[in-house]
XYZ file of C-alpha atoms in Angstrom:
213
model
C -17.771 -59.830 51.290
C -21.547 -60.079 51.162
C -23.131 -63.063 50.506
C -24.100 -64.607 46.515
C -25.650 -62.515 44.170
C -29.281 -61.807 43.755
C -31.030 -62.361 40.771
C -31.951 -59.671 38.526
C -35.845 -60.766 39.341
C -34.913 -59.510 43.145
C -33.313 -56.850 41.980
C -36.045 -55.369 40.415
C -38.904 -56.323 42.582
C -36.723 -54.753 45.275
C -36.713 -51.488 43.425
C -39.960 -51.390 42.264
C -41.203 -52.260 45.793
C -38.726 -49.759 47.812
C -39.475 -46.816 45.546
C -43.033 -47.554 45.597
C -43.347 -47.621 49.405
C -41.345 -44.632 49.786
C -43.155 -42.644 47.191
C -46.716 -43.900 48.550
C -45.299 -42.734 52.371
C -44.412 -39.263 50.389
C -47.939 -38.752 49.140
C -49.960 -40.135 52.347
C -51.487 -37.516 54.895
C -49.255 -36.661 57.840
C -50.918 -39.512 60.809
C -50.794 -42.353 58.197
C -47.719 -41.063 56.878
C -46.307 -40.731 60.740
C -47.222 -44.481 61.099
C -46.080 -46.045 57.984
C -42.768 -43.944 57.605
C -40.688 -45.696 60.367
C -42.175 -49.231 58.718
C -40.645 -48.369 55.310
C -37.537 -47.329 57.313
C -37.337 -50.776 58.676
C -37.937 -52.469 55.295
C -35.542 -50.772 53.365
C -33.374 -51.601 55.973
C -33.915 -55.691 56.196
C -33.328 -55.412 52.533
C -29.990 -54.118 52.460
C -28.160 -56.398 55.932
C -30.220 -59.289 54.445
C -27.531 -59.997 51.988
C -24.683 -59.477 54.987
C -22.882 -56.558 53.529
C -19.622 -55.729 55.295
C -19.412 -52.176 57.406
C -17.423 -51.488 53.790
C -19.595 -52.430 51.635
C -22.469 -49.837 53.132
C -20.093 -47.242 53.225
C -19.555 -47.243 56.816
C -16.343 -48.220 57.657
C -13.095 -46.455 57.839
C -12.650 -47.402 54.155
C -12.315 -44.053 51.871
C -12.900 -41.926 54.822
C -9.737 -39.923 55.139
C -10.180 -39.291 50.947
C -13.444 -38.510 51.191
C -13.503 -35.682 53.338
C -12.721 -32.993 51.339
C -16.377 -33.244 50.269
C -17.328 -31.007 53.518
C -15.077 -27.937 53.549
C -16.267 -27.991 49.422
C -20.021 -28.257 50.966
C -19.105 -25.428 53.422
C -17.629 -23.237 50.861
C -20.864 -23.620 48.546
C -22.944 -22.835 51.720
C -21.158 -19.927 52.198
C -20.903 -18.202 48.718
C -24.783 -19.436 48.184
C -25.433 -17.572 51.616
C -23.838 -14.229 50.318
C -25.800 -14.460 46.680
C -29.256 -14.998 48.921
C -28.089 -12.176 51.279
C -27.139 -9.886 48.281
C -30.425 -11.152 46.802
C -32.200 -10.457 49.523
C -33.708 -13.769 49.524
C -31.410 -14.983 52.822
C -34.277 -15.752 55.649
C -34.021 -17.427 58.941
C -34.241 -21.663 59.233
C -37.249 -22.620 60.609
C -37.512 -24.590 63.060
C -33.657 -24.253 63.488
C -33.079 -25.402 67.286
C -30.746 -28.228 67.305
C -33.653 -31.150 68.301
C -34.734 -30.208 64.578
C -31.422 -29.234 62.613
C -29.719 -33.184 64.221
C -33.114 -35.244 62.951
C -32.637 -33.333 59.428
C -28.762 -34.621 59.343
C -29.709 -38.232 60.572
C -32.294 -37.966 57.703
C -29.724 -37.327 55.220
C -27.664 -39.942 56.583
C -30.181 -42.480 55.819
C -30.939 -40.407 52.245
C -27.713 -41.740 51.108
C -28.269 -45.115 52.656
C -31.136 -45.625 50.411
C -29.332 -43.662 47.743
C -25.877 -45.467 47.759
C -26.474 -48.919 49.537
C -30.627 -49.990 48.108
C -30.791 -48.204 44.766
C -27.672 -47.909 43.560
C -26.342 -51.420 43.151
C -29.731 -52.761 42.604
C -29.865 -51.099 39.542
C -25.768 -51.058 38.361
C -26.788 -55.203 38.428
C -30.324 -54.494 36.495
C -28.616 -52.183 33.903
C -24.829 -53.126 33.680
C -23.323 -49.946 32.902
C -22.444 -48.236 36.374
C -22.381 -44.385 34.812
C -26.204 -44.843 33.413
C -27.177 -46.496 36.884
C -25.479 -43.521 38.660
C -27.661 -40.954 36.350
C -30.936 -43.199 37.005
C -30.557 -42.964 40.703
C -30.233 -39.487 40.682
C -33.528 -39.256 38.474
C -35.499 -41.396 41.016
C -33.982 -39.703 43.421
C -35.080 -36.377 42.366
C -38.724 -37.627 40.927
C -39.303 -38.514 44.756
C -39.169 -34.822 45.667
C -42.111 -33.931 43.302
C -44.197 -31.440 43.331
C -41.461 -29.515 44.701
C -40.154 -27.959 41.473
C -37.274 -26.533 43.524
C -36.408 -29.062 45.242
C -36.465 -32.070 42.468
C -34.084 -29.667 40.417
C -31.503 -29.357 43.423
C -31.861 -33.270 44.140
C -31.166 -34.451 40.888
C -28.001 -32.586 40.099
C -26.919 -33.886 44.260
C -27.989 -37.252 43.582
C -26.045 -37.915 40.536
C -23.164 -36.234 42.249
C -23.431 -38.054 45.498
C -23.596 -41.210 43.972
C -20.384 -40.977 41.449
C -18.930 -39.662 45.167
C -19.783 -42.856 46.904
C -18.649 -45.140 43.877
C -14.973 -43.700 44.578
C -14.443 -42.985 47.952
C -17.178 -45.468 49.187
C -17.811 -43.691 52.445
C -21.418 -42.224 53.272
C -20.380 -40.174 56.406
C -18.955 -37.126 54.334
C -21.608 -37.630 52.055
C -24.521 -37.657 54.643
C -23.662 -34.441 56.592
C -22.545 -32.202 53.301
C -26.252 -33.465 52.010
C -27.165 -32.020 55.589
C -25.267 -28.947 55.596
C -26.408 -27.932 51.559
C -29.605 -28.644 52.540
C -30.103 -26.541 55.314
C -28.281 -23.797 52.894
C -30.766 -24.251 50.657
C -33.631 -23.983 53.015
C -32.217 -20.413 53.918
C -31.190 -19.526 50.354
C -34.182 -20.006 48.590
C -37.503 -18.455 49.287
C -39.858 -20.674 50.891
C -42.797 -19.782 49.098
C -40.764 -21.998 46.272
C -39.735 -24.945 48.716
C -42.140 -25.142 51.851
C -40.402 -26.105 54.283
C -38.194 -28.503 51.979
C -41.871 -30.453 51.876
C -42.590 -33.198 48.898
C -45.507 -34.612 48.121
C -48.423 -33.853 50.193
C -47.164 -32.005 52.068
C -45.863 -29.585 49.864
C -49.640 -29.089 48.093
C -51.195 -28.641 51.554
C -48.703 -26.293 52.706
C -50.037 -22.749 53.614
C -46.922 -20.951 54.940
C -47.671 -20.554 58.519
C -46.906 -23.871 59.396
């Protein structure tokens, strides 16, 4: 079990704080941004072991693992049909940057998505608010406002944020979670045209995109 409860005062100035670094990283150019991300990777991470949360608790222990993977052959199946509408669409392009040095740093970013996701925001906010369904729908907001301007992309995150989340409150696992963000990710990257996503860039990034990057 982790350790006594927070009160809601750290709760929120935890939120505010986390969102607003990770937002401000989203929006700064790309050598700041290169030098403050890992920072705001360790912070968010001192948060979260600072209360001594069990390997269960985060979501990665054995605990709901077995249940909870059904989640990727469902991700694999959507990959696949969303492959042959693209294809049939003519909208199905190649990855880029798809070696796997690039493709295994996307799916250990999606790991830690759902860290923040599942194991900072999430109970943070089911204390703040009390009622665990409008928490889950909140997190998925935030979670999609963070991808802005990327119209695509915030539409896709906030229907898979609301989803992951409910996911994680029954099976309490992120591993299944993690790589099926991964895999529907890189689906989507292929899928839709990347004149609409850019690379799957936010912020920024995304406005100072000029597709020959």
């Amino acid at each position: 079990m982790s350790g006594t409860q927070p009160s809601s005062t750290r709760d929120l100035i935890e939120v505010i704080l986390g969102y607003g670094l990770i937002v401000g990283v989203i929006w700064m150019p790309d050598l700041p941004q290169r030098i403050a991300s890992p920072i705001v990777l360790i912070f968010t991470l001192a948060v979260v072991v600072a209360r001594w949360p069990t390997r269960n608790e985060l979501g990665l222990g054995r605990r709901g693992l077995v249940p909870s993977l059904w989640i990727l052959p469902a991700a694999i199946v959507i990959a696949g049909v969303s492959m042959l509408v693209a294809r049939r669409l003519g909208t199905l392009h190649p990855l880029f940057n798809g070696d796997l040095q690039h493709i295994t740093g996307y799916i250990l970013w999606t790991l830690y998505q759902q860290f923040l996701l599942n194991d900072y925001f999430l109970p943070r906010l089911i204390r703040l608010i009390g009622n665990e369904n409008i928490a889950v729908g909140l997190t998925g907001v935030l979670f999609a406002l963070a991808h802005l301007p990327n119209l695509a992309l915030t539409a896709a995150t906030l229907v898979w944020g609301v989803v992951s989340c409910a996911l994680f409150r029954r099976y309490r696992n992120l591993y299944a979670l993690g790589l099926a963000q991964g895999l529907l990710g890189l689906c989507f990257a292929v899928c839709v045209p990347d004149a609409l996503h850019h690379h799957l860039r936010v912020g920024l990034g995304y406005l100072r995109y000029h597709g020959t990057q």
